[in-house]
Amino acid sequence: MNMDYAVAFGLALVSTLVFGKIGIPLLQRLKAQQSIREDGPQAHLAKAGTPTMGGLFMMLALVVAVCIVPPYSVTLWMLLFLTLGHGALGFSDDFIKAVKHRNLGLTAKQKLLGQAVLAIIFCYISIAYAALPTTLWIPLVDITVDLGYAYYVLAFIIILGTTNAVNLTDGLDGLATGISAIAGAAFAVVGLLVGSLSVTFFGIIVSAVCLGFLYFNANPAKVFMGDTGSLALGGAFAGMAIATKTELLLIVIGFVFVVEALSVILQVVSFKTRGVRIFRMSPIHHHFELGGWSERKVVYVFWAVSLVMALLGIALLGMK
């Protein structure tokens, strides 16, 4: 089985590299370019023209690895469904904005409806056919609460929150990609601890795909993942947390994602209610940039924090 893990990791990694080498020139020909915030850090203006939608390479590699290596199960297919479903939502948004050059992309209502449908299908099939309980485990106090039908609401909130948090984190070269590689590896270990072989394989593959994409996405980035990649990765992490019944551990393992999302919420609420900005700019990675940190320093520090919190999340589960 250890060899199967290595094969899954290697296949996902190599597939991403191959698809990236082939796909980046195609995206350049399509002029699928990332739009840069004019009010953002001035150094980012040099990124104008960098192709986006690189999440397509990641999703193709994910499909190849999942279909060839792991043992098939309802859980595995539902994880793939939730990931690719969000990838398709992100691709639609990216395509409208980057290729059709219409700035609005999908409306908030369209995205919300798509995510709601994906969450309902994922939860229903996982509960009905993969025996997923409607319970919530609370770390530290080690209490499990049965939420019944309310679990669907919780699952939707988890999926919606995670996908948007990863999306907000994807603002610096390699930032979201590196953190996602760490989170994927962490959930692979979580899968081992709770006895979910499907989650272990899926986590390994997600981590490998992110490491492969990092080759192209590290500073200076040759391509961005776009919403295609960030929404898909958010769906993957939410799905793995739900499948392993470690929903609240997602807050710990995905700590940087949570902080990034909270920084935006706090900034908006503070400005609208008090007319005061808490941060120089949100998401919070821009706050540190405008404070004098180099882009690479922000990325490396955030990676380090993510690694420490992922290890803490695994330790908390080990205490169960």
Coordinates of C-alpha atoms in Angstrom, one line a residue:
M1 CA 0.0 0.0 0.0
N2 CA 2.9 2.4 0.7
M3 CA 4.0 1.9 -2.9
D4 CA 0.5 2.8 -4.1
Y5 CA 0.8 6.1 -2.2
A6 CA 4.1 6.8 -3.9
V7 CA 2.7 5.9 -7.3
A8 CA -0.3 8.2 -6.7
F9 CA 1.9 11.1 -5.6
G10 CA 4.4 10.6 -8.5
L11 CA 1.7 10.3 -11.1
A12 CA -0.2 13.4 -9.9
L13 CA 3.1 15.4 -9.7
V14 CA 4.4 14.4 -13.1
S15 CA 1.0 14.9 -14.8
T16 CA 0.7 18.4 -13.4
L17 CA 4.2 19.3 -14.8
V18 CA 3.4 17.8 -18.2
F19 CA 0.0 19.5 -18.5
G20 CA 1.5 22.8 -17.3
K21 CA 4.2 22.7 -20.0
I22 CA 1.6 22.1 -22.6
G23 CA -1.1 24.3 -21.3
I24 CA 0.7 27.6 -20.5
P25 CA 1.4 28.4 -24.1
L26 CA -2.2 27.6 -25.0
L27 CA -3.5 30.0 -22.3
Q28 CA -1.1 32.7 -23.6
R29 CA -2.5 32.3 -27.1
L30 CA -6.1 32.6 -25.7
K31 CA -4.9 35.8 -23.9
A32 CA -6.5 34.4 -20.8
Q33 CA -4.8 37.0 -18.6
Q34 CA -5.1 37.8 -14.9
S35 CA -6.5 41.3 -14.2
I36 CA -4.4 43.2 -11.6
R37 CA -5.9 45.5 -8.9
E38 CA -4.8 49.0 -9.7
D39 CA -5.2 49.9 -6.0
G40 CA -3.0 47.0 -4.9
P41 CA 0.7 47.0 -4.2
Q42 CA 2.5 48.7 -7.1
A43 CA 4.9 45.8 -7.5
H44 CA 1.9 43.7 -8.7
L45 CA 1.4 45.8 -11.8
A46 CA 4.3 43.9 -13.3
K47 CA 2.2 40.7 -13.2
A48 CA -0.2 42.1 -15.8
G49 CA -0.4 39.7 -18.7
T50 CA 0.4 36.6 -16.7
P51 CA -2.0 33.8 -17.9
T52 CA -4.6 32.5 -15.5
M53 CA -6.9 29.4 -15.3
G54 CA -3.9 27.2 -14.5
G55 CA -6.2 25.3 -12.2
L56 CA -7.2 23.4 -15.3
F57 CA -3.8 21.7 -15.3
M58 CA -4.3 20.8 -11.6
M59 CA -7.8 19.3 -12.2
L60 CA -6.7 17.3 -15.2
A61 CA -3.8 15.8 -13.2
L62 CA -6.1 15.1 -10.3
V63 CA -8.5 13.2 -12.6
V64 CA -5.7 11.2 -14.1
A65 CA -4.2 10.2 -10.7
V66 CA -7.6 9.4 -9.1
C67 CA -8.8 7.3 -12.0
I68 CA -5.6 5.3 -12.3
V69 CA -4.3 4.6 -8.8
P70 CA -6.5 4.6 -5.7
P71 CA -9.1 2.0 -4.7
Y72 CA -12.5 3.2 -5.8
S73 CA -15.2 4.1 -3.3
V74 CA -18.3 6.3 -3.0
T75 CA -16.3 8.6 -0.8
L76 CA -13.5 9.0 -3.3
W77 CA -15.9 9.7 -6.2
M78 CA -17.8 12.2 -4.1
L79 CA -14.6 14.0 -3.2
L80 CA -13.7 14.2 -6.9
F81 CA -17.2 15.4 -7.7
L82 CA -17.1 18.2 -5.1
T83 CA -13.6 19.3 -6.3
L84 CA -14.4 19.2 -10.0
G85 CA -17.8 20.8 -9.5
H86 CA -16.2 23.8 -7.8
G87 CA -13.5 23.8 -10.4
A88 CA -16.2 24.1 -13.1
L89 CA -17.8 27.0 -11.3
G90 CA -14.4 28.7 -11.1
F91 CA -13.6 28.0 -14.7
S92 CA -16.9 29.5 -15.8
D93 CA -16.0 32.7 -13.8
D94 CA -12.4 32.8 -15.1
F95 CA -13.5 32.2 -18.7
I96 CA -16.0 35.0 -18.7
K97 CA -13.5 37.4 -17.2
A98 CA -10.2 36.4 -18.7
V99 CA -11.2 35.1 -22.2
K100 CA -14.5 36.9 -22.9
H101 CA -13.1 40.0 -21.1
R102 CA -16.2 40.7 -19.1
N103 CA -15.2 41.9 -15.7
L104 CA -18.2 40.7 -13.7
G105 CA -17.9 37.0 -14.4
L106 CA -20.5 34.9 -12.7
T107 CA -22.9 36.8 -10.3
A108 CA -22.8 36.1 -6.6
K109 CA -26.2 34.5 -6.8
Q110 CA -25.1 32.1 -9.6
K111 CA -22.0 31.0 -7.6
L112 CA -24.1 30.6 -4.5
L113 CA -26.7 28.5 -6.3
G114 CA -24.0 26.3 -7.8
Q115 CA -22.3 25.8 -4.5
A116 CA -25.6 25.0 -2.8
V117 CA -26.4 22.3 -5.4
L118 CA -22.9 20.8 -5.1
A119 CA -23.1 20.7 -1.3
I120 CA -26.6 19.1 -1.3
I121 CA -25.6 16.4 -3.8
F122 CA -22.3 15.7 -2.0
C123 CA -23.9 15.4 1.5
Y124 CA -27.0 13.4 0.3
I125 CA -25.0 10.8 -1.5
S126 CA -22.3 10.6 1.1
I127 CA -24.8 10.1 3.9
A128 CA -27.1 7.8 2.0
Y129 CA -24.5 5.6 0.2
A130 CA -21.3 6.0 2.1
A131 CA -22.8 5.9 5.6
L132 CA -21.5 9.4 6.5
P133 CA -23.0 10.3 9.9
T134 CA -24.7 13.7 10.5
T135 CA -22.5 14.2 13.6
L136 CA -20.1 17.0 14.6
W137 CA -17.0 16.1 16.6
I138 CA -15.7 18.9 18.9
P139 CA -11.9 18.7 19.5
L140 CA -10.3 19.0 22.9
V141 CA -13.5 18.2 24.8
D142 CA -14.0 15.1 22.6
I143 CA -17.8 15.5 22.3
T144 CA -19.8 14.3 19.3
V145 CA -23.2 15.9 18.6
D146 CA -25.7 14.5 16.2
L147 CA -27.1 17.5 14.1
G148 CA -29.6 15.6 12.0
Y149 CA -30.8 17.6 9.0
A150 CA -29.1 20.7 10.4
Y151 CA -25.8 19.0 9.3
Y152 CA -26.7 19.9 5.7
V153 CA -26.7 23.6 6.6
L154 CA -23.4 23.2 8.4
A155 CA -21.8 21.3 5.5
F156 CA -23.0 24.1 3.1
I157 CA -21.4 26.7 5.4
I158 CA -18.2 24.7 5.5
I159 CA -18.0 24.3 1.8
L160 CA -18.9 27.9 1.0
G161 CA -16.5 29.3 3.6
T162 CA -13.6 27.1 2.6
T163 CA -13.9 27.7 -1.1
N164 CA -14.1 31.5 -0.7
A165 CA -11.2 31.5 1.9
V166 CA -8.9 29.7 -0.5
N167 CA -9.9 32.0 -3.3
L168 CA -9.1 35.1 -1.1
T169 CA -5.7 33.6 -0.2
D170 CA -4.7 33.2 -3.9
G171 CA -3.2 36.7 -4.2
L172 CA 0.5 36.2 -4.1
D173 CA 2.8 34.0 -6.2
G174 CA 2.8 30.5 -4.7
L175 CA 0.9 31.5 -1.5
A176 CA -2.3 29.5 -1.9
T177 CA -0.5 26.8 -3.8
G178 CA 2.0 26.1 -1.1
I179 CA -0.5 26.3 1.7
S180 CA -2.8 23.9 -0.2
A181 CA 0.1 21.4 -0.6
I182 CA 0.5 21.4 3.2
A183 CA -3.2 21.1 3.8
G184 CA -3.5 18.2 1.4
A185 CA -0.7 16.4 3.1
A186 CA -2.3 17.0 6.5
F187 CA -5.6 15.6 5.4
A188 CA -3.8 12.5 4.0
V189 CA -2.5 11.9 7.5
V190 CA -6.0 12.6 9.0
G191 CA -7.3 10.0 6.6
L192 CA -4.8 7.5 8.0
L193 CA -5.7 8.3 11.6
V194 CA -9.4 7.9 11.1
G195 CA -9.1 4.9 8.8
S196 CA -10.3 6.5 5.5
L197 CA -8.1 5.2 2.7
S198 CA -10.0 7.3 0.2
V199 CA -9.2 10.5 1.9
T200 CA -5.6 9.5 2.4
F201 CA -5.2 8.9 -1.3
F202 CA -7.1 12.0 -2.2
G203 CA -5.0 14.2 0.1
I204 CA -1.8 12.8 -1.3
I205 CA -2.9 13.5 -4.8
V206 CA -4.1 17.0 -4.0
S207 CA -0.7 17.8 -2.3
A208 CA 1.2 16.4 -5.3
V209 CA -0.8 18.4 -7.8
C210 CA -0.2 21.6 -5.8
L211 CA 3.6 20.9 -5.6
G212 CA 3.6 20.3 -9.3
F213 CA 1.8 23.5 -9.9
L214 CA 4.1 25.4 -7.6
Y215 CA 6.9 24.8 -10.2
F216 CA 5.0 27.3 -12.5
N217 CA 3.3 29.4 -9.8
A218 CA 6.3 30.2 -7.5
N219 CA 7.6 33.8 -7.6
P220 CA 7.8 35.0 -10.4
A221 CA 4.7 33.1 -11.4
K222 CA 4.4 31.9 -15.0
V223 CA 0.7 31.2 -14.5
F224 CA -2.0 31.7 -11.9
M225 CA -4.5 29.0 -10.8
G226 CA -7.5 31.4 -11.0
D227 CA -10.9 30.6 -9.5
T228 CA -10.7 27.3 -11.4
G229 CA -8.0 26.1 -9.0
S230 CA -8.8 28.0 -5.8
L231 CA -12.5 27.1 -5.7
A232 CA -11.7 23.5 -6.6
L233 CA -9.1 23.2 -3.8
G234 CA -11.5 24.8 -1.3
G235 CA -14.0 22.1 -2.3
A236 CA -11.4 19.4 -1.9
F237 CA -10.5 20.5 1.7
A238 CA -14.1 21.0 2.8
G239 CA -14.9 17.5 1.3
M240 CA -12.0 15.8 3.1
A241 CA -12.9 17.4 6.4
I242 CA -16.6 16.3 6.1
A243 CA -15.6 12.8 5.0
T244 CA -13.3 12.3 8.0
K245 CA -15.7 14.0 10.4
T246 CA -13.0 16.6 11.3
E247 CA -15.0 19.6 10.2
L248 CA -13.7 21.8 13.1
L249 CA -10.1 20.7 12.6
L250 CA -10.4 22.4 9.2
I251 CA -10.2 25.7 11.0
V252 CA -6.8 24.6 12.5
I253 CA -5.3 22.9 9.4
G254 CA -6.6 25.7 7.2
F255 CA -5.7 28.4 9.7
V256 CA -4.1 30.8 7.2
F257 CA -7.2 30.5 4.9
V258 CA -9.4 31.4 7.8
V259 CA -7.3 34.4 8.8
E260 CA -7.3 35.6 5.2
A261 CA -11.1 35.4 5.0
L262 CA -11.6 37.0 8.4
S263 CA -9.3 39.9 7.5
V264 CA -11.6 40.8 4.6
I265 CA -14.7 40.5 6.7
L266 CA -13.3 42.6 9.5
Q267 CA -12.0 45.2 7.0
V268 CA -15.4 45.6 5.3
V269 CA -17.4 45.7 8.6
S270 CA -15.0 48.2 10.2
F271 CA -15.0 50.5 7.2
K272 CA -18.8 50.4 6.7
T273 CA -19.6 50.9 10.4
R274 CA -16.8 53.2 11.6
G275 CA -15.2 54.5 8.4
V276 CA -11.9 53.0 9.6
R277 CA -9.7 50.4 7.9
I278 CA -8.1 47.9 10.3
F279 CA -5.5 46.8 7.8
R280 CA -3.5 48.7 5.2
M281 CA -5.2 46.4 2.7
S282 CA -7.1 43.1 2.8
P283 CA -6.7 40.2 2.5
I284 CA -4.1 40.3 5.2
H285 CA -1.2 39.3 3.0
H286 CA -1.4 42.7 1.3
H287 CA -1.3 44.4 4.7
F288 CA 2.2 42.9 5.3
E289 CA 3.3 43.8 1.8
L290 CA 2.4 47.4 2.2
G291 CA 4.1 47.3 5.6
G292 CA 7.4 46.6 3.8
W293 CA 7.6 42.9 3.6
S294 CA 8.7 41.4 0.3
E295 CA 6.2 39.2 -1.5
R296 CA 8.5 36.2 -0.9
K297 CA 8.8 36.9 2.8
V298 CA 5.1 37.0 3.2
V299 CA 4.7 33.7 1.3
Y300 CA 7.4 31.9 3.3
V301 CA 6.1 33.1 6.7
F302 CA 2.6 32.2 5.8
W303 CA 3.8 28.7 4.6
A304 CA 5.6 28.3 7.9
V305 CA 2.5 29.2 9.9
S306 CA 0.4 26.9 7.9
L307 CA 2.8 24.0 8.5
V308 CA 2.8 24.6 12.2
M309 CA -1.0 24.7 12.4
A310 CA -1.4 21.6 10.2
L311 CA 0.8 19.7 12.6
L312 CA -1.2 21.1 15.5
G313 CA -4.4 19.9 13.8
I314 CA -3.0 16.4 13.4
A315 CA -1.9 16.4 17.0
L316 CA -5.4 17.4 18.2
L317 CA -6.8 14.5 16.3
G318 CA -4.2 12.1 17.7
M319 CA -5.4 13.1 21.2
K320 CA -8.9 11.9 20.5

